[in-house]
Short mmCIF file of C-alpha atoms and ligand atoms in Angstrom, two decimals:
data_model
loop_
_atom_site.label_atom_id
_atom_site.label_comp_id
_atom_site.label_asym_id
_atom_site.label_seq_id
_atom_site.Cartn_x
_atom_site.Cartn_y
_atom_site.Cartn_z
CA MET A 25 -0.02 0.02 0.03
CA ILE A 26 1.02 3.60 -0.46
CA GLU A 27 0.24 6.26 2.20
CA THR A 28 0.53 9.43 0.22
CA LEU A 29 0.73 9.99 -3.49
CA ASP A 30 3.82 11.29 -5.02
CA ILE A 31 3.32 11.65 -8.71
CA GLU A 32 5.97 12.12 -11.22
CA ILE A 33 4.57 14.29 -14.04
CA THR A 34 5.90 14.60 -17.65
CA GLN A 35 3.93 16.98 -19.59
CA THR A 36 3.27 16.69 -23.36
CA LYS A 37 5.49 19.08 -25.45
CA GLU A 38 2.60 19.90 -27.82
CA SER A 39 -1.08 19.61 -26.82
CA ARG A 40 -3.37 17.83 -29.34
CA LEU A 41 -6.26 19.95 -27.99
CA PRO A 42 -6.44 22.57 -30.84
CA GLN A 43 -7.15 19.79 -33.30
CA ILE A 44 -10.16 18.56 -31.58
CA ASP A 45 -13.77 19.37 -32.88
CA PHE A 46 -15.67 18.88 -29.61
CA ALA A 47 -18.96 19.15 -31.45
CA ASN A 48 -18.25 15.93 -33.43
CA ILE A 49 -16.32 13.28 -31.32
CA PRO A 50 -17.46 9.65 -31.69
CA PHE A 51 -17.57 7.82 -28.27
CA GLY A 52 -14.16 6.73 -27.00
CA ARG A 53 -11.93 7.45 -30.12
CA VAL A 54 -10.23 10.55 -29.04
CA PHE A 55 -7.88 10.67 -25.88
CA SER A 56 -6.67 13.58 -23.94
CA ASP A 57 -2.95 14.56 -23.75
CA HIS A 58 -1.85 12.55 -20.68
CA MET A 59 -2.24 9.12 -19.03
CA LEU A 60 -1.58 7.91 -15.55
CA VAL A 61 0.59 4.69 -15.07
CA ALA A 62 1.65 2.66 -12.07
CA HIS A 63 3.34 -0.72 -11.87
CA TYR A 64 2.85 -3.49 -9.31
CA SER A 65 5.64 -5.92 -8.74
CA GLY A 66 7.13 -7.79 -5.68
CA GLY A 67 3.91 -7.09 -3.84
CA LYS A 68 4.24 -3.24 -4.14
CA TRP A 69 3.01 -0.39 -6.25
CA SER A 70 5.76 1.75 -7.95
CA LYS A 71 5.60 5.54 -7.99
CA THR A 72 2.70 6.80 -9.95
CA SER A 73 3.46 8.61 -13.23
CA ILE A 74 1.59 10.88 -15.47
CA LEU A 75 2.85 10.84 -18.96
CA PRO A 76 2.03 12.00 -22.29
CA TYR A 77 -0.66 9.78 -23.87
CA GLY A 78 0.81 6.91 -25.97
CA ASN A 79 1.62 3.35 -26.67
CA ILE A 80 3.12 1.16 -23.88
CA PRO A 81 5.59 -1.66 -24.31
CA LEU A 82 4.27 -5.11 -23.31
CA SER A 83 5.59 -8.73 -23.54
CA PRO A 84 3.71 -10.77 -25.99
CA ALA A 85 3.45 -13.35 -23.16
CA SER A 86 1.67 -10.90 -20.92
CA SER A 87 -0.78 -12.95 -19.07
CA MET A 88 -3.56 -10.59 -19.37
CA ILE A 89 -3.44 -11.21 -23.23
CA HIS A 90 -3.72 -15.06 -22.74
CA TYR A 91 -5.79 -15.58 -19.76
CA GLY A 92 -7.79 -12.38 -19.31
CA GLN A 93 -6.81 -10.91 -15.95
CA SER A 94 -8.00 -7.43 -16.87
CA ILE A 95 -10.51 -5.22 -15.26
CA PHE A 96 -11.70 -1.52 -15.87
CA GLU A 97 -13.99 1.20 -14.51
CA GLY A 98 -15.81 4.04 -16.19
CA LEU A 99 -16.62 7.49 -14.69
CA LYS A 100 -17.03 10.97 -15.96
CA ALA A 101 -15.84 14.50 -15.24
CA PHE A 102 -18.00 17.60 -15.93
CA ARG A 103 -17.50 21.11 -16.38
CA THR A 104 -19.65 23.62 -14.26
CA ASP A 105 -21.07 26.83 -15.66
CA GLY A 106 -18.62 28.52 -13.33
CA GLY A 107 -15.57 26.75 -15.00
CA GLU A 108 -14.94 24.16 -12.13
CA THR A 109 -14.34 20.64 -12.85
CA LEU A 110 -16.42 17.90 -11.01
CA ILE A 111 -15.82 14.21 -11.03
CA PHE A 112 -18.79 12.09 -10.06
CA ARG A 113 -18.43 9.49 -7.27
CA PRO A 114 -14.88 8.40 -7.94
CA TRP A 115 -14.87 6.59 -4.48
CA ALA A 116 -17.63 4.42 -5.63
CA ASN A 117 -15.71 3.28 -8.72
CA TRP A 118 -12.67 2.84 -6.71
CA GLU A 119 -14.56 0.38 -4.32
CA ARG A 120 -15.95 -1.48 -7.32
CA MET A 121 -12.58 -1.67 -8.95
CA ASN A 122 -11.24 -3.33 -5.86
CA GLN A 123 -14.19 -5.86 -5.71
CA SER A 124 -13.44 -6.73 -9.36
CA ALA A 125 -9.73 -7.05 -8.51
CA GLU A 126 -10.47 -9.39 -5.62
CA ARG A 127 -12.76 -11.73 -7.85
CA MET A 128 -10.03 -11.80 -10.46
CA CYS A 129 -7.00 -12.47 -8.05
CA MET A 130 -5.58 -9.05 -8.76
CA PRO A 131 -3.92 -6.58 -6.25
CA GLN A 132 -6.02 -4.01 -4.56
CA VAL A 133 -5.52 -0.48 -6.07
CA PRO A 134 -4.72 2.11 -3.31
CA LYS A 135 -7.44 4.85 -2.93
CA GLU A 136 -4.88 7.73 -3.35
CA MET A 137 -3.59 6.22 -6.46
CA PHE A 138 -7.10 5.95 -7.99
CA VAL A 139 -8.79 9.08 -6.65
CA GLU A 140 -5.92 11.52 -6.27
CA GLY A 141 -4.14 10.21 -9.30
CA MET A 142 -7.32 10.70 -11.30
CA ARG A 143 -7.80 14.24 -9.84
CA GLN A 144 -4.33 15.23 -10.91
CA LEU A 145 -4.67 13.73 -14.36
CA VAL A 146 -7.95 15.37 -15.04
CA GLY A 147 -6.64 18.70 -13.50
CA LEU A 148 -3.77 18.57 -15.97
CA ASP A 149 -6.09 17.89 -18.98
CA ARG A 150 -8.82 20.13 -17.71
CA GLY A 151 -9.02 21.84 -21.06
CA TRP A 152 -10.35 18.48 -22.46
CA VAL A 153 -13.46 18.46 -20.33
CA PRO A 154 -16.08 19.46 -22.83
CA SER A 155 -18.48 22.25 -21.92
CA ASN A 156 -21.29 21.34 -24.47
CA PRO A 157 -24.41 20.13 -22.74
CA ASP A 158 -24.47 16.45 -23.71
CA SER A 159 -20.72 15.84 -23.22
CA ALA A 160 -18.25 14.98 -20.55
CA LEU A 161 -14.84 13.85 -20.07
CA TYR A 162 -14.99 10.00 -19.73
CA ILE A 163 -12.40 8.51 -17.30
CA ARG A 164 -11.30 4.98 -17.94
CA PRO A 165 -9.07 3.36 -15.16
CA PHE A 166 -7.91 -0.10 -15.78
CA LEU A 167 -5.77 -2.73 -14.35
CA PHE A 168 -4.25 -5.79 -16.21
CA ALA A 169 -1.72 -8.58 -15.50
CA THR A 170 1.67 -8.32 -17.20
CA ASP A 171 3.66 -11.52 -15.97
CA ALA A 172 5.53 -12.75 -19.02
CA ALA A 173 4.35 -16.37 -18.29
CA LEU A 174 2.23 -18.98 -19.79
CA GLY A 175 1.17 -20.97 -16.72
CA VAL A 176 -2.29 -20.46 -15.76
CA ARG A 177 -2.00 -18.77 -12.47
CA PRO A 178 -2.56 -15.25 -10.96
CA SER A 179 0.11 -12.91 -12.39
CA GLU A 180 2.68 -11.29 -10.04
CA GLU A 181 3.07 -8.17 -11.96
CA TYR A 182 0.29 -5.56 -13.05
CA ILE A 183 -0.13 -2.29 -14.71
CA PHE A 184 -2.68 0.23 -13.48
CA MET A 185 -3.63 3.02 -15.86
CA ILE A 186 -5.98 5.89 -16.36
CA ILE A 187 -6.80 7.44 -19.78
CA THR A 188 -9.43 10.01 -20.46
CA SER A 189 -11.50 10.76 -23.57
CA PRO A 190 -14.06 13.54 -24.19
CA VAL A 191 -17.33 11.97 -25.15
CA GLY A 192 -20.92 12.73 -25.93
CA PRO A 193 -23.65 10.21 -25.15
CA TYR A 194 -22.97 6.50 -25.80
CA TYR A 195 -26.36 6.10 -27.42
CA ASN A 196 -27.57 8.89 -29.54
CA ASN A 197 -31.05 7.82 -30.09
CA PRO A 198 -33.82 5.78 -28.34
CA LEU A 199 -33.03 2.24 -28.52
CA HIS A 200 -34.44 -1.03 -29.93
CA LEU A 201 -33.51 -3.89 -27.52
CA LYS A 202 -34.18 -7.61 -27.53
CA ILE A 203 -34.56 -9.82 -24.66
CA GLU A 204 -31.93 -12.45 -25.16
CA THR A 205 -33.04 -15.99 -24.34
CA GLU A 206 -30.42 -18.22 -26.14
CA TYR A 207 -27.00 -16.82 -25.18
CA THR A 208 -25.96 -15.88 -21.67
CA ARG A 209 -23.82 -13.00 -20.37
CA ALA A 210 -23.22 -14.43 -16.83
CA ALA A 211 -24.12 -17.35 -14.70
CA MET A 212 -24.42 -17.35 -10.95
CA GLY A 213 -21.02 -17.80 -9.30
CA GLY A 214 -19.30 -16.44 -12.28
CA VAL A 215 -17.76 -13.06 -12.86
CA GLY A 216 -20.83 -11.10 -14.08
CA SER A 217 -20.77 -8.59 -11.15
CA ALA A 218 -16.99 -7.79 -11.80
CA LYS A 219 -16.14 -5.21 -14.38
CA ALA A 220 -13.85 -7.92 -16.06
CA ALA A 221 -12.87 -7.21 -19.67
CA GLY A 222 -13.82 -10.67 -20.78
CA ASN A 223 -17.38 -10.14 -19.84
CA TYR A 224 -17.62 -7.56 -22.56
CA GLY A 225 -15.70 -9.61 -25.39
CA ALA A 226 -18.12 -12.57 -24.58
CA ALA A 227 -21.05 -10.58 -25.13
CA MET A 228 -20.10 -9.20 -28.63
CA TYR A 229 -21.33 -12.18 -30.72
CA PRO A 230 -24.79 -12.36 -29.51
CA ALA A 231 -25.06 -8.58 -29.73
CA LYS A 232 -23.63 -8.76 -33.37
CA MET A 233 -26.21 -11.33 -34.26
CA ALA A 234 -29.00 -9.00 -32.93
CA GLN A 235 -27.43 -5.96 -34.66
CA GLN A 236 -27.70 -7.70 -37.92
CA GLN A 237 -31.55 -7.67 -37.37
CA GLY A 238 -31.42 -3.97 -36.78
CA ILE A 239 -31.48 -4.25 -32.93
CA ASP A 240 -29.25 -2.01 -31.02
CA GLN A 241 -28.56 -4.08 -27.81
CA LEU A 242 -29.71 -7.11 -25.79
CA ILE A 243 -31.21 -7.37 -22.35
CA TRP A 244 -29.62 -10.56 -20.85
CA THR A 245 -31.70 -13.04 -19.03
CA ASP A 246 -30.69 -15.46 -16.32
CA ALA A 247 -28.49 -18.37 -17.44
CA LYS A 248 -30.50 -21.19 -15.89
CA GLU A 249 -33.96 -20.58 -17.29
CA HIS A 250 -33.79 -17.55 -19.42
CA LYS A 251 -36.79 -16.36 -17.64
CA PHE A 252 -35.77 -13.25 -15.66
CA LEU A 253 -34.29 -9.97 -16.95
CA GLU A 254 -30.72 -9.10 -15.87
CA GLU A 255 -28.75 -6.11 -17.35
CA ALA A 256 -27.82 -4.93 -20.84
CA GLY A 257 -24.00 -5.13 -20.63
CA THR A 258 -23.37 -1.54 -21.36
CA MET A 259 -25.93 -0.60 -18.79
CA ASN A 260 -28.23 -1.57 -15.94
CA MET A 261 -32.03 -1.93 -16.85
CA MET A 262 -34.98 -0.25 -15.06
CA CYS A 263 -38.62 -0.09 -15.86
CA VAL A 264 -41.59 1.58 -14.54
CA ILE A 265 -44.85 -0.74 -14.19
CA GLY A 266 -47.87 1.12 -12.89
CA ASP A 267 -46.26 3.84 -10.73
CA THR A 268 -43.28 1.73 -9.48
CA LEU A 269 -39.69 1.89 -10.48
CA ILE A 270 -38.37 -1.61 -10.73
CA THR A 271 -34.87 -2.95 -11.39
CA PRO A 272 -33.43 -6.50 -11.03
CA PRO A 273 -31.49 -6.93 -7.72
CA LEU A 274 -27.76 -7.07 -7.42
CA THR A 275 -26.55 -10.62 -7.68
CA SER A 276 -23.26 -12.26 -8.95
CA THR A 277 -24.63 -11.81 -12.45
CA ILE A 278 -25.27 -8.19 -12.43
CA LEU A 279 -22.77 -5.30 -12.40
CA PRO A 280 -23.39 -3.00 -9.34
CA GLY A 281 -23.76 0.21 -11.41
CA VAL A 282 -22.86 3.51 -9.88
CA THR A 283 -25.46 5.21 -12.05
CA ARG A 284 -27.99 2.42 -10.99
CA ASP A 285 -27.27 3.28 -7.29
CA SER A 286 -27.46 7.05 -7.92
CA PHE A 287 -30.72 6.66 -9.89
CA LEU A 288 -32.44 4.52 -7.16
CA THR A 289 -31.27 7.04 -4.33
CA LEU A 290 -32.60 10.09 -6.19
CA ALA A 291 -35.88 8.21 -7.00
CA LYS A 292 -36.35 7.30 -3.38
CA ASP A 293 -35.46 10.93 -2.34
CA GLU A 294 -38.28 12.21 -4.69
CA GLY A 295 -40.74 9.79 -3.08
CA PHE A 296 -41.21 7.46 -6.06
CA LYS A 297 -41.99 3.78 -5.30
CA VAL A 298 -38.83 1.75 -5.82
CA GLU A 299 -38.57 -2.08 -5.98
CA GLU A 300 -35.29 -4.03 -6.39
CA ARG A 301 -36.68 -7.36 -7.42
CA ARG A 302 -36.65 -9.99 -10.18
CA ILE A 303 -38.72 -9.19 -13.29
CA SER A 304 -39.74 -12.12 -15.34
CA THR A 305 -40.09 -11.92 -19.23
CA ALA A 306 -43.66 -12.94 -18.75
CA GLU A 307 -44.31 -10.11 -16.44
CA MET A 308 -42.68 -7.54 -18.75
CA ILE A 309 -44.77 -8.79 -21.84
CA GLU A 310 -47.98 -8.82 -19.89
CA ALA A 311 -47.20 -5.27 -18.56
CA ILE A 312 -46.68 -4.09 -22.18
CA GLU A 313 -49.86 -5.74 -23.43
CA GLN A 314 -52.04 -4.43 -20.66
CA GLY A 315 -50.60 -0.76 -21.02
CA GLU A 316 -49.07 -1.04 -17.53
CA LEU A 317 -45.50 -0.74 -18.74
CA LYS A 318 -44.91 3.00 -18.67
CA GLU A 319 -41.17 3.30 -18.96
CA LEU A 320 -38.23 1.11 -19.89
CA PHE A 321 -34.60 2.56 -19.93
CA GLY A 322 -30.98 1.67 -19.21
CA VAL A 323 -28.77 3.52 -16.90
CA GLY A 324 -24.92 3.77 -17.00
CA THR A 325 -22.03 6.13 -16.80
CA ALA A 326 -21.44 5.94 -20.63
CA ALA A 327 -25.12 5.25 -21.45
CA THR A 328 -26.48 7.93 -19.04
CA THR A 329 -30.22 7.52 -19.13
CA ALA A 330 -30.85 5.53 -22.45
CA GLN A 331 -34.65 5.36 -23.37
CA VAL A 332 -35.90 2.13 -24.90
CA ALA A 333 -38.50 2.66 -27.68
CA LYS A 334 -38.89 -0.89 -29.00
CA LEU A 335 -38.53 -4.22 -27.43
CA THR A 336 -38.27 -7.55 -29.27
CA PHE A 337 -38.99 -10.78 -27.43
CA GLU A 338 -39.45 -14.24 -28.99
CA GLY A 339 -39.80 -12.69 -32.51
CA ASN A 340 -42.45 -10.20 -31.61
CA THR A 341 -41.55 -6.33 -31.53
CA TYR A 342 -43.42 -4.08 -29.09
CA GLU A 343 -43.63 -0.31 -29.43
CA LEU A 344 -43.17 1.30 -25.97
CA PRO A 345 -44.94 4.41 -24.68
CA PRO A 346 -43.78 7.74 -25.96
CA ILE A 347 -40.59 8.95 -24.37
CA GLU A 348 -41.81 12.50 -23.55
CA GLY A 349 -44.37 11.12 -21.23
CA ARG A 350 -41.90 9.09 -19.04
CA VAL A 351 -42.13 10.96 -15.81
CA ILE A 352 -39.60 9.05 -13.63
CA SER A 353 -36.75 8.38 -16.04
CA ASN A 354 -37.03 11.92 -17.45
CA SER A 355 -37.06 13.66 -14.13
CA ILE A 356 -34.47 11.60 -12.37
CA GLY A 357 -32.17 11.37 -15.41
CA GLU A 358 -32.26 15.23 -15.66
CA LYS A 359 -31.76 15.80 -11.93
CA LEU A 360 -28.78 13.40 -11.89
CA LEU A 361 -27.18 15.26 -14.82
CA ARG A 362 -27.75 18.68 -13.02
CA ILE A 363 -25.98 17.28 -9.95
CA LYS A 364 -23.10 16.08 -11.98
CA LYS A 365 -22.77 19.54 -13.52
CA GLY A 366 -23.04 21.33 -10.25
CA GLN A 367 -26.41 22.99 -11.34
CA GLU A 368 -28.27 21.39 -8.36
CA GLU A 369 -27.41 20.79 -4.82
CA ASP A 370 -25.24 17.68 -4.29
CA LEU A 371 -27.04 16.45 -1.13
CA HIS A 372 -25.35 13.14 -1.11
CA GLY A 373 -21.82 14.60 -1.48
CA TRP A 374 -21.36 12.58 -4.80
CA ASN A 375 -18.97 15.13 -6.53
CA THR A 376 -15.32 15.77 -6.03
CA ARG A 377 -14.76 19.40 -7.03
CA PHE A 378 -11.50 21.21 -8.06
C1 LIG B 11 -19.44 2.61 -18.60
O1 LIG B 11 -20.66 3.01 -18.69
O2 LIG B 11 -18.64 3.30 -18.22
C2 LIG B 11 -19.05 1.40 -19.22
O3 LIG B 11 -18.04 0.79 -18.87
C3 LIG B 11 -19.98 0.85 -20.18
C4 LIG B 11 -19.33 0.60 -21.63
C5 LIG B 11 -18.83 1.80 -22.26
C6 LIG B 11 -18.53 -0.62 -21.74
#
């Protein structure tokens, strides 16, 4: 563990900032000037460095490449109207990263390295935090195994890094989702609740099959019976049936989303009825057919509040209620965004401000 954070900073000689057209940036394709790097070896973390963004040398035998010990996080920094920079709930992502690390036999990332390192990195690249309304600086911390060894065992060496990327919304339009009942994202006792890189790679083939039919993303169902809704891989799922906001409970197959938690907290604050419970596919379809399904949407750091306009299940496609009338997701989604941008009081102390 490290007690205080002593960061060695090497600044870029020439910023790429003047070349960036902030009005037209595809998600996650443009990276800010600097990155944070720390190495773990012999049971200890090295000094943390901030360097110009660039490629890193890696052994082709790095165990992360072969056996997938690789985890990541996603969070965002916002610019306030007064020009300050806010990072939303970095402590929550630090805790989740360490839960993922535990599950994947990887070392714990010290809090100072994660939170203070991130603050210094974002502070140095504060010019990259977009000010246009739908945009933010996406922050991607990640940890991966670097032992040059082909034996299947936990690596002894790791690299922790943070890169940042100015982004707009992950999804630009209301979504057409499909309830997936053939393939599985995660099984009980597996790594579904860890933010493990392999979860995302494994989900690509079923998502690609659906995309070939014009569907944007999948809502996964439980591995055992394919009867209960889980999450969508890029976001947690929520719905409003009648007047109640419902989301599947956190199990070993669902990522404990920071946006999910924030959304539920604000909905309870506002006095909406909230239930964390299993939702069966039968209940969802019956609610649609009876006009009781009022809202269906995903929540995530990248996805923000992503409205679902159409839902496909077992070959039938259902048109969902108009998005303008969705009281809970629209009001809570907007409130959350205003808190993140410092436009509304941060009653839960979620923002780190600098
Ligand atoms: C996030 O919302 O930060 C994610 O990690 C989802 C996705 C971009 C993989």
